[in-house]
Amino acid sequence: MSAHALYGFLLVRRRRKVLRRKWYLFSFWIFLVWYADCLPDELFDDSTSTVLLDSDGNLLGAHIADDHQWRFPESKTVPYKFRACIVEFEDRGFYSHMGVSPSGVGRALWQNVRSGRRVSGGSTLTMQLVRLMRKNPPRTYSEKVYEMILATRIEMRYSKSEILRMYASHAPFGNNVVGLDAAAWRFFGRPANQLSWAESATLAVLPNAPGLIYPGKNHDLLRNKRNRLLNRLRKIGKISESEYRLALLERLPEKPHPLPNAAPHLLQKCIAEGKKGRVIRTNIRSRIQKEADFLLENHAQLLRENGIFNGAVMVTSVETGEVIAYIGNVVESGSEHANQVNCIDASRSTGSIIKPLLYGKSLESGTIAPSMFLRDVPSRFGNFSPKNFAGTFEGLIPADEALFRSLNIPMVHLLQNYGLTKFHSNLKRMGFTTVRRSASHYGLSLILGGAEVNMFELNQVYTRMAQQLRYGETSQLRLFPSEERDISEFPMNSGSVFAMFEAMLEVRRPDEDNNWHLFDSSRKIAWKTGTSYGFRDAWAVGVTPDYVVSVWVGNADGEGRPGLTGVQAAAPILFDIFQSLPMKTEWFQQPESEMVEVEVCSVSGHRPTENCEKQTTAWWPKGALQTTACPYHQRIHLNRQGKRVNSSCADPMEMQHANWMIIAPDVEEYYKKYHPLYKPLPPYLSQCEGANTSNSLSILYPDIGQKIYLPVGLNGEQQATVFRCSHSNKDAVLFWHLDGQFVQQTAEFHEIVVRPEVGKHLLTVYDTEGNKKSMWVEIVAGRIE
Ligand SMILES: [Zn+2]
């Protein structure tokens, strides 16, 4: 070879060498780039179970993951005992290696070569994590190398405790149980941090051979593995000799435990609201939830005999606004009776359950004072003639009594006096989003159950009122600690709320019902029941300074049942639940600055005049001061024979004076039945002026025997007509009745607008002096030519 050729040869060789080195460098660079990016951002993207926790982090219930695995979302920590067990069993060098254990690999190779088959994997926990991440691909040598590379990369990105945490969360424990948390619940019925050494050791040997656990099969093999691990733990000093001996005696799990299912409807609600696959911490107190559920199920057994299958209970803390018990239905009733329906979120007719709100707003606005008389006579409001539940009429009834006895007629009068539209918008401002239609759509039946509410919002309104009274500010109910507290003021002042709660205290509990005697009557609870039309819904809501409890009982499909009333079906559950709650605060403090102490006529409940003989004192919310003084007690003059006289017919010196209760004749008819001591107004002495006062009242329109032609409008509605009266006394108050039903009272201008149906009607008008005029009126459809 010539020098020239040699030079050329060397040059080429050198070039090749440089090229090869460049190639190596380039390959290494490529490898580094790949290596840096060889792990996905998240190692696992499996679907997870939805896990519901109580306020202390205890499991309330869980829903299986989409791939039908019990795989809880990754936990934040691995309990100490399981950590010790898994490291000792799987990878003793875990805390010192960098993802790959050379001695482990060497040992495994040696064992495999010597035995001629694969007996040992030599995998570190980090490499096993890679296998879990890669969904257990077939075990080949190249796969093994790949796992090693990824394991070193994992070690660079994550701390040892994170690696262990991910491993524990994704390790298989047999059948469809994945991860330590689900395994602890499924096999031992307890959270992982409460497992014993023996239990932790049992779980630690399973990921290596998950088939060992089910169902009680291979128990000897499993026990041997567990005991060997326990022995090793003893040797390295993790457990003492006595702990070891005791651990050996522990039994292996037999069959999987069902997971707790303490709040199934809340769990479903969370899933439906987009919290699927997460760990959801709630404000539920497990003890209270269980107790309330137990009491509801208890009562439901009896209710089922009467064809009542569904019910719901909610308990909230007044102090925090937290929902501490949430029972959406009676699970025992079975799916054929729609036990999956969440009755807390269902809109149902209110019955009387919102009557206290009208009472409170009427006090605030000065429409009534707390015990002021309301009319309780047969009444007609347009085409609406409400009835009291018992079918009785008592003439006049104190407002607070009308509230706690839930009389319908006085409350409809009250709604009319307070203002339907105003109350309707109050309900919306208070937070009832289900009161969607217009005030005129509901009409005055709004107060008797014309509108629908759901339990959550109902409970919220009562909780906010209690908060308003206790703290002067309120917050929305919170199911989850993650929800922010939204502070606001309730649209009713504290004085009126206090008076309302006092009226709801109800010391006179119905004693004919046996369910009541069990209740400790020394405990103060403001409460109200509601029964919807057709016995479809039974409600009860109760308030103390600490808790608000609501109960609903009925059928999810809306079927009504006799006996499905708030008092009979819902209230006993309410009181049982209160009985089970710890009592902290006895009662609300009276809000001094918003209330005044006043003299009150103890009969009528108005501010007294000098004619009111029986007086008492009471605390009123300030708004009530706007009500009138007692119109019932008046001074009258009598002669010796007890006849009424005046200066036209008797010598003033001879007269006796008396304060007398004077009520309208239409009311008197009913009032006197319930008040045997009531004395009717004595008649005038015949020669007195005003004795023949029947002339002072006259019906101006219609005339006797007149037929009234009323055209029917395009919408089918009868046109209205106006009836007119006159009275010689300009201060007279007249009470108008149509067909025996009270329609309206008038003062000063005695006119009423009515819309009677076609046919004959009896019009009767009374004044307070006992005068009465009646006539038949005939309404004819069509137009007079
Ligand atoms: Zn009086």
mmCIF file with all atom_site columns, N, CA and C and ligand atoms in Angstrom, residues 601 603-604 607-609 611-612 630 632-633, ligand 1:
data_model
loop_
_atom_site.group_PDB
_atom_site.id
_atom_site.type_symbol
_atom_site.label_atom_id
_atom_site.label_alt_id
_atom_site.label_comp_id
_atom_site.label_asym_id
_atom_site.label_entity_id
_atom_site.label_seq_id
_atom_site.pdbx_PDB_ins_code
_atom_site.Cartn_x
_atom_site.Cartn_y
_atom_site.Cartn_z
_atom_site.occupancy
_atom_site.B_iso_or_equiv
_atom_site.pdbx_formal_charge
_atom_site.auth_seq_id
_atom_site.auth_comp_id
_atom_site.auth_asym_id
_atom_site.auth_atom_id
_atom_site.pdbx_PDB_model_num
ATOM   1  N  N  . CYS A 1 601 ? -105.241 43.756 75.539 1.00 0.00 ? 601 CYS A N  1
ATOM   2  C  CA . CYS A 1 601 ? -106.567 43.246 75.919 1.00 0.00 ? 601 CYS A CA 1
ATOM   3  C  C  . CYS A 1 601 ? -106.467 41.724 75.875 1.00 0.00 ? 601 CYS A C  1
ATOM   4  N  N  . VAL A 1 603 ? -108.548 39.477 75.918 1.00 0.00 ? 603 VAL A N  1
ATOM   5  C  CA . VAL A 1 603 ? -109.554 38.745 75.157 1.00 0.00 ? 603 VAL A CA 1
ATOM   6  C  C  . VAL A 1 603 ? -109.268 38.847 73.653 1.00 0.00 ? 603 VAL A C  1
ATOM   7  N  N  . SER A 1 604 ? -109.128 40.078 73.171 1.00 0.00 ? 604 SER A N  1
ATOM   8  C  CA . SER A 1 604 ? -109.038 40.261 71.719 1.00 0.00 ? 604 SER A CA 1
ATOM   9  C  C  . SER A 1 604 ? -107.614 40.248 71.189 1.00 0.00 ? 604 SER A C  1
ATOM   10 N  N  . ARG A 1 607 ? -104.245 46.132 71.358 1.00 0.00 ? 607 ARG A N  1
ATOM   11 C  CA . ARG A 1 607 ? -103.916 47.081 72.419 1.00 0.00 ? 607 ARG A CA 1
ATOM   12 C  C  . ARG A 1 607 ? -105.225 47.434 73.108 1.00 0.00 ? 607 ARG A C  1
ATOM   13 N  N  . PRO A 1 608 ? -105.268 47.563 74.425 1.00 0.00 ? 608 PRO A N  1
ATOM   14 C  CA . PRO A 1 608 ? -106.535 47.764 75.127 1.00 0.00 ? 608 PRO A CA 1
ATOM   15 C  C  . PRO A 1 608 ? -107.014 49.218 75.070 1.00 0.00 ? 608 PRO A C  1
ATOM   16 N  N  . THR A 1 609 ? -108.330 49.411 75.183 1.00 0.00 ? 609 THR A N  1
ATOM   17 C  CA . THR A 1 609 ? -108.884 50.731 75.441 1.00 0.00 ? 609 THR A CA 1
ATOM   18 C  C  . THR A 1 609 ? -109.291 50.739 76.912 1.00 0.00 ? 609 THR A C  1
ATOM   19 N  N  . ASN A 1 611 ? -112.043 50.459 77.943 1.00 0.00 ? 611 ASN A N  1
ATOM   20 C  CA . ASN A 1 611 ? -113.178 49.556 78.110 1.00 0.00 ? 611 ASN A CA 1
ATOM   21 C  C  . ASN A 1 611 ? -112.769 48.085 78.219 1.00 0.00 ? 611 ASN A C  1
ATOM   22 N  N  . CYS A 1 612 ? -111.512 47.828 78.025 1.00 0.00 ? 612 CYS A N  1
ATOM   23 C  CA . CYS A 1 612 ? -111.053 46.433 78.100 1.00 0.00 ? 612 CYS A CA 1
ATOM   24 C  C  . CYS A 1 612 ? -110.700 46.149 79.556 1.00 0.00 ? 612 CYS A C  1
ATOM   25 N  N  . CYS A 1 630 ? -108.334 47.819 70.672 1.00 0.00 ? 630 CYS A N  1
ATOM   26 C  CA . CYS A 1 630 ? -109.409 46.819 70.716 1.00 0.00 ? 630 CYS A CA 1
ATOM   27 C  C  . CYS A 1 630 ? -110.748 47.391 70.249 1.00 0.00 ? 630 CYS A C  1
ATOM   28 N  N  . TYR A 1 632 ? -113.506 45.600 70.164 1.00 0.00 ? 632 TYR A N  1
ATOM   29 C  CA . TYR A 1 632 ? -114.569 44.710 70.636 1.00 0.00 ? 632 TYR A CA 1
ATOM   30 C  C  . TYR A 1 632 ? -115.206 45.179 71.936 1.00 0.00 ? 632 TYR A C  1
ATOM   31 N  N  . HIS A 1 633 ? -114.411 45.764 72.820 1.00 0.00 ? 633 HIS A N  1
ATOM   32 C  CA . HIS A 1 633 ? -114.964 46.151 74.128 1.00 0.00 ? 633 HIS A CA 1
ATOM   33 C  C  . HIS A 1 633 ? -115.457 47.586 74.076 1.00 0.00 ? 633 HIS A C  1
HETATM 34 ZN ZN . ZN  B 2 .   ? -110.642 44.526 74.485 1.00 0.00 ? 1   ZN  B ZN 1
#
